[in-house]
Coordinates of C-alpha atoms and ligand atoms in Angstrom, one line a residue:
M16 CA 0.0 0.0 0.0
K17 CA 1.2 3.5 -0.7
Y18 CA 2.3 5.3 2.4
S19 CA 0.6 8.4 1.0
K20 CA -2.8 6.7 1.5
L21 CA -2.0 6.2 5.2
A22 CA -0.8 9.8 5.5
E23 CA -4.1 11.0 4.0
F24 CA -5.9 8.9 6.5
Y25 CA -3.9 10.4 9.4
E26 CA -4.8 13.9 8.0
E27 CA -8.4 13.2 7.7
V28 CA -8.7 11.6 11.2
S29 CA -6.9 14.6 12.7
S30 CA -9.1 17.1 11.0
T31 CA -12.0 16.3 13.3
T32 CA -12.3 16.1 17.0
K33 CA -15.7 14.4 16.9
R34 CA -15.6 10.7 18.0
L35 CA -18.2 9.4 15.6
E36 CA -16.6 11.1 12.6
K37 CA -13.3 9.6 13.6
I38 CA -14.9 6.1 13.8
D39 CA -16.5 6.7 10.4
I40 CA -13.1 7.6 8.9
V41 CA -11.4 4.6 10.5
S42 CA -14.2 2.2 9.3
K43 CA -13.9 3.4 5.7
F44 CA -10.1 3.0 5.8
L45 CA -10.4 -0.5 7.2
K46 CA -12.8 -1.6 4.5
H47 CA -10.1 -1.1 1.9
L48 CA -7.1 -2.2 3.9
D49 CA -5.3 -5.4 2.7
N50 CA -2.1 -5.3 4.7
K51 CA -3.0 -6.2 8.3
E52 CA 0.4 -5.0 9.5
V53 CA -0.8 -1.4 8.8
M54 CA -3.0 -1.8 11.9
Y55 CA 0.1 -1.2 14.0
L56 CA 0.9 2.0 12.2
L57 CA -2.6 3.3 12.9
L58 CA -1.6 3.7 16.5
G59 CA 2.0 4.7 15.7
D60 CA 3.4 1.3 16.5
I61 CA 5.3 -1.3 14.5
Y62 CA 4.3 -4.4 16.4
P63 CA 1.5 -5.3 18.8
E64 CA 1.4 -3.4 22.0
Y65 CA 2.9 -6.2 24.1
D66 CA 5.9 -6.5 21.9
E67 CA 8.8 -4.8 23.6
R68 CA 10.5 -3.8 20.4
R69 CA 9.9 0.0 20.1
I70 CA 11.2 2.4 17.5
G71 CA 12.8 4.6 20.2
I72 CA 14.2 7.4 18.2
S73 CA 15.3 10.5 20.1
N74 CA 14.4 14.0 19.0
Q75 CA 18.1 14.6 18.4
L76 CA 18.4 11.8 15.9
A77 CA 15.2 12.9 14.2
I78 CA 16.7 16.4 13.8
K79 CA 19.9 14.9 12.2
A80 CA 17.8 12.8 9.8
I81 CA 15.7 15.8 8.8
S82 CA 18.8 17.8 8.3
K83 CA 20.5 15.1 6.2
A84 CA 17.4 14.2 4.1
T85 CA 16.4 17.8 3.3
G86 CA 19.9 19.3 3.1
T87 CA 19.1 21.8 5.8
D88 CA 21.7 22.9 8.4
S89 CA 20.8 21.1 11.7
K90 CA 20.9 24.4 13.6
K91 CA 18.2 25.7 11.4
V92 CA 16.1 22.6 12.0
V93 CA 16.5 23.1 15.8
Q94 CA 15.6 26.8 15.5
E95 CA 12.5 26.0 13.6
W96 CA 11.6 23.2 16.1
K97 CA 11.9 25.6 19.0
A98 CA 9.6 28.1 17.1
I99 CA 6.9 25.6 16.0
G100 CA 7.2 23.0 18.8
D101 CA 6.3 20.1 16.6
I102 CA 9.2 18.3 15.0
G103 CA 6.9 16.6 12.5
K104 CA 5.8 19.9 11.2
V105 CA 9.5 20.9 10.8
A106 CA 10.1 17.9 8.7
E107 CA 7.1 18.8 6.6
K108 CA 8.3 22.3 6.1
F109 CA 11.8 21.5 5.0
T110 CA 10.7 18.6 2.8
L111 CA 8.5 21.1 1.0
H112 CA 11.5 23.4 0.5
K113 CA 13.6 20.6 -0.9
R114 CA 10.8 19.4 -3.1
Q115 CA 10.6 22.7 -4.8
S116 CA 14.2 22.4 -5.9
T117 CA 14.4 18.7 -6.8
L118 CA 11.9 16.7 -8.7
H119 CA 12.8 13.0 -8.5
S120 CA 11.7 10.7 -5.7
H121 CA 10.6 7.1 -5.1
I122 CA 7.1 6.2 -4.1
L123 CA 7.0 5.2 -0.4
T124 CA 5.0 2.2 0.6
T125 CA 3.8 1.1 4.1
E126 CA 5.7 -2.1 3.5
K127 CA 9.0 -0.2 3.0
V128 CA 8.3 2.0 6.0
L129 CA 7.6 -1.0 8.3
E130 CA 10.7 -2.8 6.9
N131 CA 13.0 0.1 7.8
L132 CA 11.3 1.0 11.1
R133 CA 11.5 -2.6 12.2
K134 CA 15.2 -2.7 11.7
L135 CA 15.8 0.1 14.1
P136 CA 15.2 -1.7 17.4
E137 CA 17.4 -4.6 16.2
L138 CA 20.5 -2.5 15.9
E139 CA 23.1 -2.8 18.6
G140 CA 26.7 -2.0 19.2
K141 CA 29.2 0.1 17.2
G142 CA 27.9 2.3 14.5
T143 CA 24.3 2.0 15.6
V144 CA 23.6 5.7 15.3
G145 CA 24.9 5.9 11.8
K146 CA 22.9 2.9 10.7
K147 CA 19.8 4.2 12.2
L148 CA 20.3 7.5 10.6
S149 CA 20.6 6.0 7.2
L150 CA 17.5 3.9 7.6
I151 CA 15.5 6.9 8.5
T152 CA 17.1 9.2 5.9
E153 CA 16.3 6.7 3.2
L154 CA 12.6 7.0 4.1
L155 CA 12.6 10.7 4.5
T156 CA 14.3 11.4 1.1
S157 CA 11.5 9.6 -0.6
A158 CA 8.8 11.3 1.4
T159 CA 6.4 14.0 0.3
P160 CA 5.9 16.8 2.9
I161 CA 2.8 15.2 4.5
E162 CA 4.5 11.8 4.6
A163 CA 7.5 13.3 6.2
L164 CA 5.3 14.9 8.9
Y165 CA 3.8 11.5 9.9
L166 CA 7.0 9.6 9.5
V167 CA 8.8 11.8 11.9
R168 CA 5.9 11.8 14.4
T169 CA 5.9 8.0 14.2
L170 CA 9.6 7.9 14.8
I171 CA 9.5 9.9 17.9
G172 CA 6.4 8.1 19.2
D173 CA 4.0 11.1 19.1
L174 CA 1.5 10.6 16.3
R175 CA -1.1 13.1 17.6
I176 CA -4.1 12.1 15.5
G177 CA -6.4 11.5 18.4
I178 CA -7.4 7.9 18.0
Q179 CA -7.2 5.1 20.5
E180 CA -7.7 1.4 20.5
S181 CA -11.4 1.9 21.2
T182 CA -11.8 4.1 18.0
I183 CA -10.4 1.2 16.0
K184 CA -12.7 -1.3 17.8
Y185 CA -15.7 0.8 16.8
G186 CA -14.2 1.2 13.3
I187 CA -14.1 -2.6 13.0
L188 CA -17.6 -3.0 14.2
K189 CA -18.9 -0.5 11.7
A190 CA -16.8 -1.8 8.8
F191 CA -17.4 -5.5 9.1
F192 CA -20.4 -6.0 11.4
K193 CA -22.9 -3.3 10.3
N194 CA -22.4 -1.5 13.6
N195 CA -24.3 -4.3 15.4
K196 CA -23.9 -3.2 19.1
D197 CA -24.3 -6.8 20.3
Y198 CA -21.0 -7.6 18.8
E199 CA -19.0 -4.8 20.4
Y200 CA -18.3 -7.0 23.5
K201 CA -17.1 -9.8 21.3
I202 CA -14.6 -7.7 19.4
Q203 CA -13.4 -6.3 22.7
Q204 CA -12.9 -9.8 24.0
A205 CA -10.9 -10.8 20.9
I206 CA -8.7 -7.7 21.4
D207 CA -8.3 -8.5 25.1
N208 CA -7.4 -12.1 24.4
T209 CA -4.8 -11.3 21.7
N210 CA -3.7 -7.8 22.4
D211 CA -3.1 -7.7 18.7
L212 CA -5.2 -5.5 16.4
A213 CA -3.8 -7.0 13.3
I214 CA -5.0 -10.5 14.2
V215 CA -8.4 -9.2 15.2
F216 CA -8.7 -7.1 11.9
E217 CA -7.7 -10.1 9.8
I218 CA -10.4 -12.3 11.3
A219 CA -13.1 -9.6 11.5
K220 CA -12.6 -8.7 7.9
K221 CA -14.3 -12.0 6.9
G222 CA -17.4 -10.8 8.7
K223 CA -18.0 -13.9 10.8
I224 CA -18.5 -13.2 14.5
R225 CA -18.1 -16.9 15.3
D226 CA -14.5 -16.8 14.2
L227 CA -13.8 -13.9 16.5
E228 CA -15.4 -15.8 19.4
K229 CA -12.9 -18.6 18.9
V230 CA -9.9 -16.2 19.6
Q231 CA -8.6 -17.4 23.0
L232 CA -6.0 -16.3 25.5
E233 CA -2.6 -17.7 24.8
I234 CA 0.0 -18.5 27.3
G235 CA 3.1 -16.4 26.8
K236 CA 1.2 -13.4 25.3
P237 CA 0.8 -10.7 27.9
I238 CA -2.7 -9.6 28.9
K239 CA -3.7 -6.1 30.1
V240 CA -4.6 -6.3 33.7
M241 CA -7.9 -5.4 35.3
L242 CA -7.8 -2.1 37.2
A243 CA -9.5 -0.9 40.3
Q244 CA -11.7 2.2 41.1
K245 CA -11.2 4.2 44.2
V246 CA -13.5 4.6 47.1
V247 CA -12.8 6.4 50.3
K248 CA -14.8 4.4 52.9
I249 CA -15.6 0.8 53.5
E250 CA -19.3 1.7 53.7
D251 CA -19.1 3.0 50.1
G252 CA -17.5 -0.2 49.0
F253 CA -20.2 -2.3 50.5
K254 CA -22.9 -0.1 48.9
A255 CA -21.3 -0.4 45.5
L256 CA -20.5 -4.1 45.6
G257 CA -23.3 -5.5 47.7
T258 CA -22.7 -7.8 50.6
P259 CA -20.9 -10.0 51.3
C260 CA -17.9 -9.3 49.2
A261 CA -14.2 -10.3 49.2
I262 CA -11.8 -8.0 51.0
E263 CA -8.1 -8.5 50.4
Y264 CA -4.9 -6.8 51.4
K265 CA -3.8 -4.1 49.0
Y266 CA -0.2 -5.0 48.8
D267 CA 2.4 -2.3 48.3
G268 CA 4.5 -3.9 45.6
F269 CA 4.2 -4.3 41.8
R270 CA 1.9 -6.3 39.7
L271 CA 3.3 -9.5 38.3
I272 CA 1.4 -11.7 35.8
I273 CA 2.6 -15.2 35.7
H274 CA 2.2 -17.5 32.7
K275 CA 3.1 -21.1 32.8
Q276 CA 3.0 -23.9 30.3
R277 CA 4.7 -27.2 31.2
N278 CA 8.1 -26.3 32.5
K279 CA 8.2 -22.8 31.1
V280 CA 7.3 -19.8 33.2
I281 CA 7.1 -16.2 31.9
L282 CA 6.6 -13.1 34.0
F283 CA 5.1 -9.9 32.8
T284 CA 4.6 -6.5 34.5
R285 CA 1.4 -4.5 34.1
R286 CA 3.2 -2.6 31.3
L287 CA 3.4 -6.0 29.4
E288 CA 7.1 -6.1 29.8
N289 CA 8.7 -9.5 30.1
V290 CA 10.7 -9.6 33.4
T291 CA 11.3 -13.3 33.7
K292 CA 15.1 -13.0 33.8
Q293 CA 15.0 -10.6 36.6
F294 CA 13.1 -13.0 38.9
P295 CA 14.6 -16.5 38.7
E296 CA 13.4 -17.3 42.2
V297 CA 9.8 -16.6 41.3
V298 CA 10.1 -19.0 38.3
E299 CA 11.3 -21.6 40.8
Y300 CA 8.4 -21.0 43.3
V301 CA 5.9 -21.3 40.5
L302 CA 7.3 -24.5 39.3
K303 CA 7.5 -26.0 42.8
Y304 CA 4.4 -24.7 44.6
V305 CA 1.7 -24.3 42.0
K306 CA -0.2 -27.2 40.5
G307 CA -1.3 -27.3 36.9
D308 CA 0.0 -27.9 33.4
S309 CA -0.8 -24.4 32.2
F310 CA -2.1 -21.3 33.9
I311 CA -2.0 -17.5 34.0
L312 CA -2.0 -15.9 37.5
D313 CA -2.4 -12.3 38.5
S314 CA -0.4 -11.3 41.6
E315 CA 1.5 -8.6 43.5
A316 CA 5.2 -9.1 44.3
I317 CA 6.2 -7.4 47.5
G318 CA 9.5 -6.9 49.1
Y319 CA 10.6 -7.9 52.6
H320 CA 13.7 -7.2 54.7
K321 CA 16.1 -10.1 54.3
K322 CA 16.9 -10.4 58.0
T323 CA 13.8 -9.0 59.9
K324 CA 11.3 -10.3 57.3
E325 CA 9.4 -7.1 57.7
Y326 CA 7.5 -6.1 54.6
T327 CA 8.9 -3.0 52.8
E328 CA 7.4 -0.4 50.4
F329 CA 7.4 -0.6 46.6
Q330 CA 10.2 1.9 46.2
S331 CA 12.7 -0.4 48.0
I332 CA 12.4 -3.2 45.5
S333 CA 11.6 -1.2 42.3
Q334 CA 15.2 -1.6 41.0
R335 CA 14.6 -5.4 40.7
I336 CA 12.2 -4.8 37.8
R337 CA 14.8 -3.2 35.5
R338 CA 18.2 -4.4 36.6
K339 CA 19.7 -6.9 34.2
Y340 CA 23.0 -7.7 36.0
D341 CA 24.0 -8.9 39.5
I342 CA 20.6 -10.6 39.6
E343 CA 21.7 -13.2 42.2
K344 CA 23.0 -10.6 44.6
L345 CA 19.9 -8.5 44.2
Q346 CA 17.7 -11.5 44.7
K347 CA 19.4 -12.1 48.1
D348 CA 19.4 -8.5 49.2
L349 CA 15.9 -7.6 48.0
P350 CA 13.8 -10.8 48.3
V351 CA 10.1 -10.8 47.1
E352 CA 7.0 -12.7 48.1
I353 CA 4.3 -13.4 45.5
N354 CA 0.7 -12.8 46.6
V355 CA -1.6 -14.4 44.1
F356 CA -5.1 -12.8 43.9
D357 CA -6.5 -13.9 40.6
I358 CA -6.4 -16.6 37.9
L359 CA -7.2 -16.0 34.2
Y360 CA -6.4 -19.3 32.6
Y361 CA -6.1 -22.9 33.8
N362 CA -5.2 -26.1 32.1
G363 CA -6.3 -25.1 28.6
K364 CA -9.4 -23.1 29.7
S365 CA -9.9 -19.3 30.0
Q366 CA -11.2 -18.3 33.5
L367 CA -12.1 -14.7 32.5
E368 CA -15.8 -15.4 32.4
E369 CA -15.9 -17.3 35.7
P370 CA -17.2 -15.5 38.8
F371 CA -14.4 -14.2 41.1
K372 CA -15.4 -16.6 44.0
K373 CA -14.8 -19.6 41.7
R374 CA -11.4 -18.1 40.5
T375 CA -10.4 -17.6 44.1
A376 CA -11.4 -21.2 45.1
L377 CA -9.2 -22.4 42.2
I378 CA -6.2 -20.4 43.5
K379 CA -6.6 -22.0 46.9
K380 CA -6.8 -25.4 45.3
I381 CA -3.7 -25.2 43.2
I382 CA -1.3 -23.1 45.3
R383 CA 0.4 -24.4 48.4
N384 CA 1.2 -21.5 50.6
H385 CA 4.9 -20.8 51.3
P386 CA 5.2 -17.6 53.2
Y387 CA 8.0 -15.3 51.9
K388 CA 7.9 -17.2 48.6
I389 CA 4.4 -17.5 47.1
I390 CA 1.0 -17.3 48.9
H391 CA -2.7 -16.6 48.2
A392 CA -3.5 -13.0 48.8
K393 CA -4.9 -12.5 52.3
Q394 CA -8.7 -12.5 52.0
I395 CA -11.8 -12.4 54.1
I396 CA -15.4 -12.7 52.8
T397 CA -17.7 -10.5 54.8
G398 CA -20.5 -8.0 54.8
N399 CA -19.8 -6.9 58.4
I400 CA -18.4 -3.4 58.7
K401 CA -16.6 -4.1 62.0
K402 CA -14.8 -7.1 60.6
A403 CA -13.9 -5.2 57.5
K404 CA -12.4 -2.3 59.5
E405 CA -10.4 -4.7 61.6
F406 CA -9.0 -6.3 58.5
Y407 CA -8.1 -2.9 57.1
K408 CA -6.2 -2.0 60.2
K409 CA -4.3 -5.3 60.1
A410 CA -3.3 -4.6 56.5
L411 CA -1.9 -1.2 57.5
K412 CA -0.1 -2.7 60.5
D413 CA 1.5 -5.3 58.1
N414 CA 2.9 -2.3 56.2
Q415 CA 0.5 -2.7 53.2
E416 CA -1.2 0.1 51.4
G417 CA -4.8 -0.6 52.3
I418 CA -7.5 -3.0 51.1
M419 CA -9.2 -4.1 47.9
M420 CA -12.9 -4.9 47.9
K421 CA -14.1 -7.3 45.2
N422 CA -17.5 -8.4 44.0
L423 CA -17.7 -12.2 44.4
N424 CA -19.6 -12.7 41.1
A425 CA -17.6 -10.4 38.8
T426 CA -15.8 -11.7 35.7
Y427 CA -12.3 -10.5 34.9
K428 CA -12.1 -7.6 32.5
P429 CA -8.6 -7.1 31.0
G430 CA -7.4 -3.5 30.7
R431 CA -10.6 -2.0 32.2
R432 CA -11.0 0.1 35.4
V433 CA -14.0 -1.7 36.8
G434 CA -16.5 -0.9 39.5
N435 CA -16.3 -4.5 40.7
M436 CA -12.9 -4.1 42.2
L437 CA -12.4 -1.2 44.6
K438 CA -9.3 0.1 46.3
I439 CA -9.3 1.9 49.7
K440 CA -6.2 3.6 51.0
P441 CA -5.8 5.8 54.1
E442 CA -6.3 9.5 54.1
E443 CA -2.7 10.2 53.3
R444 CA -3.4 11.2 49.8
D445 CA -1.3 10.1 46.9
L446 CA -1.4 10.3 43.2
D447 CA 0.5 8.9 40.2
L448 CA 1.4 11.7 37.9
V449 CA 3.6 12.2 34.8
I450 CA 6.4 14.7 34.6
T451 CA 5.7 17.1 31.6
G452 CA 8.1 19.9 32.4
A453 CA 10.9 21.1 34.7
E454 CA 13.1 24.0 35.5
Y455 CA 16.9 23.9 35.9
G456 CA 18.2 24.7 39.4
T457 CA 20.7 27.1 40.6
G458 CA 23.5 27.0 43.2
K459 CA 24.4 23.5 44.2
R460 CA 21.7 22.2 41.9
S461 CA 22.9 24.0 38.8
G462 CA 23.1 21.7 35.8
W463 CA 20.3 19.6 37.2
M464 CA 16.6 20.0 36.8
S465 CA 15.2 20.8 40.2
S466 CA 11.6 21.6 40.0
F467 CA 9.3 19.2 38.1
I468 CA 5.9 20.0 36.6
L469 CA 3.4 17.2 37.2
S470 CA 0.4 16.4 35.1
C471 CA -2.7 14.3 35.3
R472 CA -4.5 12.7 32.4
K473 CA -7.7 13.7 30.7
G474 CA -8.4 11.3 27.8
N475 CA -5.3 11.6 25.6
K476 CA -4.2 14.9 27.1
Y477 CA -2.0 15.8 30.0
L478 CA -2.9 18.7 32.3
E479 CA -0.7 20.3 34.8
V480 CA -1.5 20.2 38.5
G481 CA 1.6 21.3 40.3
K482 CA 5.4 21.3 40.7
V483 CA 7.5 19.0 42.9
G484 CA 11.0 19.2 44.3
T485 CA 10.5 18.0 47.8
G486 CA 11.3 14.4 48.5
I487 CA 13.9 14.2 45.7
K488 CA 17.4 13.6 47.0
E489 CA 20.6 15.6 46.5
K490 CA 22.7 12.4 46.2
S491 CA 21.9 9.2 44.4
E492 CA 23.0 7.0 47.3
Q493 CA 20.0 8.5 49.3
G494 CA 17.4 7.5 46.8
V495 CA 16.0 9.0 43.6
S496 CA 18.1 12.1 43.0
F497 CA 17.9 15.3 40.9
E498 CA 20.7 14.0 38.9
E499 CA 18.9 10.7 38.1
L500 CA 15.7 12.4 37.1
T501 CA 17.6 14.9 35.0
K502 CA 19.3 12.1 33.1
K503 CA 16.1 10.2 32.6
L504 CA 14.3 13.3 31.3
K505 CA 16.9 14.9 29.0
P506 CA 16.2 12.5 26.0
L507 CA 12.5 13.4 26.3
I508 CA 12.8 17.2 25.9
I509 CA 10.4 18.6 23.3
K510 CA 10.7 22.3 24.0
E511 CA 13.1 24.6 25.8
E512 CA 12.8 28.2 26.9
G513 CA 15.6 29.7 29.0
K514 CA 15.7 27.5 32.2
K515 CA 12.4 25.9 31.4
V516 CA 12.0 22.6 29.6
W517 CA 9.0 20.5 28.5
F518 CA 9.0 16.7 28.0
K519 CA 7.2 14.0 26.2
P520 CA 5.1 12.4 28.9
K521 CA 6.8 9.3 30.0
I522 CA 8.3 9.4 33.5
I523 CA 5.6 8.6 36.1
V524 CA 6.0 9.4 39.7
S525 CA 4.0 8.9 42.9
V526 CA 3.5 12.0 45.0
T527 CA 1.7 12.7 48.3
Y528 CA 0.1 16.1 49.0
Q529 CA -1.7 18.0 51.7
E530 CA -4.6 19.5 49.8
I531 CA -6.0 20.2 46.4
Q532 CA -6.9 23.8 45.6
K533 CA -8.6 25.5 42.7
S534 CA -6.0 27.3 40.7
P535 CA -5.7 29.5 37.6
N536 CA -2.0 28.8 37.4
Y537 CA -2.2 25.3 35.9
N538 CA -4.3 24.3 32.9
S539 CA -6.1 21.5 34.8
G540 CA -7.6 24.2 37.0
W541 CA -6.2 22.5 40.1
A542 CA -3.1 22.8 42.1
L543 CA -1.6 20.4 44.7
R544 CA -0.4 22.0 48.0
F545 CA 2.8 20.7 49.3
P546 CA 3.4 17.8 47.0
R547 CA 6.2 15.4 48.0
F548 CA 7.9 12.9 45.7
T549 CA 7.7 9.4 47.0
A550 CA 8.5 7.0 44.2
L551 CA 9.4 6.5 40.5
R552 CA 6.6 4.3 39.0
I553 CA 8.5 2.4 36.4
D554 CA 6.0 -0.3 36.6
K555 CA 3.0 1.8 35.5
P556 CA 1.9 2.7 32.0
L557 CA 0.7 6.2 31.1
S558 CA -2.9 5.0 30.7
E559 CA -3.0 4.3 34.4
I560 CA -2.0 7.6 35.9
T561 CA -4.4 9.7 38.0
T562 CA -7.1 11.2 35.9
L563 CA -8.6 14.7 36.2
E564 CA -11.8 13.2 37.3
E565 CA -10.1 11.4 40.2
I566 CA -8.5 14.7 41.3
E567 CA -12.0 16.3 41.2
I568 CA -13.3 13.5 43.4
D569 CA -10.5 13.9 45.8
F570 CA -11.2 17.6 46.0
K571 CA -14.9 17.0 46.7
H572 CA -14.1 14.5 49.3
Q573 CA -11.6 16.7 51.1
K574 CA -14.3 19.4 51.3
K575 CA -16.8 17.0 52.8
N576 CA -14.3 16.0 55.4
Y577 CA -13.6 19.6 56.4
R578 CA -17.3 20.2 56.7
Y579 CA -17.8 17.3 59.0
G580 CA -14.8 17.9 60.9
Ligands
AMP7 P1 -3.3 1.5 42.1 O1 -2.0 1.2 41.7 O2 -3.3 2.5 43.3 O3 -4.3 1.9 41.0 O4 -4.0 0.2 42.8 C1 -4.2 -1.0 42.0 C2 -3.1 -1.9 42.1 O5 -3.0 -2.5 43.4 C3 -3.2 -3.1 41.3 O6 -2.8 -2.8 39.9 C4 -2.2 -4.1 41.9 O7 -0.9 -3.9 41.4 C5 -2.2 -3.7 43.4 N1 -2.8 -4.7 44.3 C6 -2.3 -5.0 45.5 N2 -3.0 -5.9 46.1 C7 -4.0 -6.3 45.3 C8 -5.0 -7.2 45.4 N3 -5.3 -8.0 46.5 N4 -5.9 -7.3 44.3 C9 -5.7 -6.6 43.2 N5 -4.7 -5.7 43.1 C10 -3.8 -5.5 44.1

């Protein structure tokens, strides 16, 4: 397929903000699409979401490529970028200039674009930058201005056309199933089970809903996890879920999804990253203490002190997720315990549609509890407020975050924030926000960024809610430092103005705060008073950060509390 057709589609979809119009445009495009791999490009990817191979091109490399492909001095490219703020638009502009002086060019196809982009993550070692540069330049020299715009945006991972997986789901429904709303759930299930839009598209294209129903979970392919909604009081939890319900510890660790088939165990984070190599002891626990030929378990890994066995907070073990060396030492120093709270697949059969109480019973049947290795999540089933409160207190005393309340009859909904699973944490308020800007420090912090702008999420947009510096350390030995954050953020810079910088939203942090106030200073309309940094959330995807709506709920709740003392 000609890449120009895809570029036209991107243009058309960006030209409207109306959801239904977007769906209509997607549906028309899908009807004429032959190459299923183009489905990945629709969302700016080159592989399915769970695949860890990412294009990963920095703005700096994109600038070099634009400069080389269009014969423009790179300083001029940077200047223009600072003026326009969108590096894709810069590529479009200089490609237009070049086009006016040269006539020849090849026709770019989506196959060629995918071929070159897919080579990028494979490159390693000496000469990588040069090789990457020539793969990108090859595409850009053949590109028309509008193609250059979307190529560069795809390269830097910022397509900006305002469509999501759900837009594509509705597009498929309209294109191949006459918009029959009864089928929406089935398409969603096929997407949940595969996490691969190309596969779903290929099957849906034939128009037989039966074929989509046959798409099952597969061991080894990561699944998006089910997410919880927040409530403030146990009473609200009972009201929403009905009684009795299951109450579990809300463990302060990180989510680990465990796949097993015969002797092979694979571990995924909630970001769908494969972390099997980092946790050899967990593989061993699963093989030794869980019965079954094949299964997928949902769990929380928590850390404990190697001598005192006291449970520790997430931050103290977070380095185990990323670290690829000294694994054995880390395993000894920062041991983890696996707390299993759900099961999604067992011995060849999906468990997603089974009620939670049945799934829990299955967990109890197949896991032999081995404290400090692998256990079932602590759970009570009750409708009694006193018992629930006692359990909550116990969870906090055991250094955990709070409790989860779960509907006993609920099915498992991958990737959705559902009202059947509720989280309750104590009043100390905390949020997960993304860093979207910063200011360079002065004095002993000069050279480092020292004040970080935090944003929450509203749909696809990120809105500022405050700035944080407190809680970040001067020295790396003491914890997450200004230096470490500066290093992580530098490759993400999209705009600079004097001491101020703005970033691609990527680095997620947990912060506590004292109060939320209305504020004209930030574009969310809210400001956090006394925010304090508590942790880097490398385990969380952007889609799971605090939303504007949640901030508004926290604000209302805080007002209510004041009123009632
Ligand atoms: P939050 O990260 O605040 O949105 O809270 C939801 C997270 O709590 C889940 O994604 C899990 O990682 C974690 N969690 C801890 N204990 C449990 C549990 N018993 N059931 C479900 N999730 C849990």
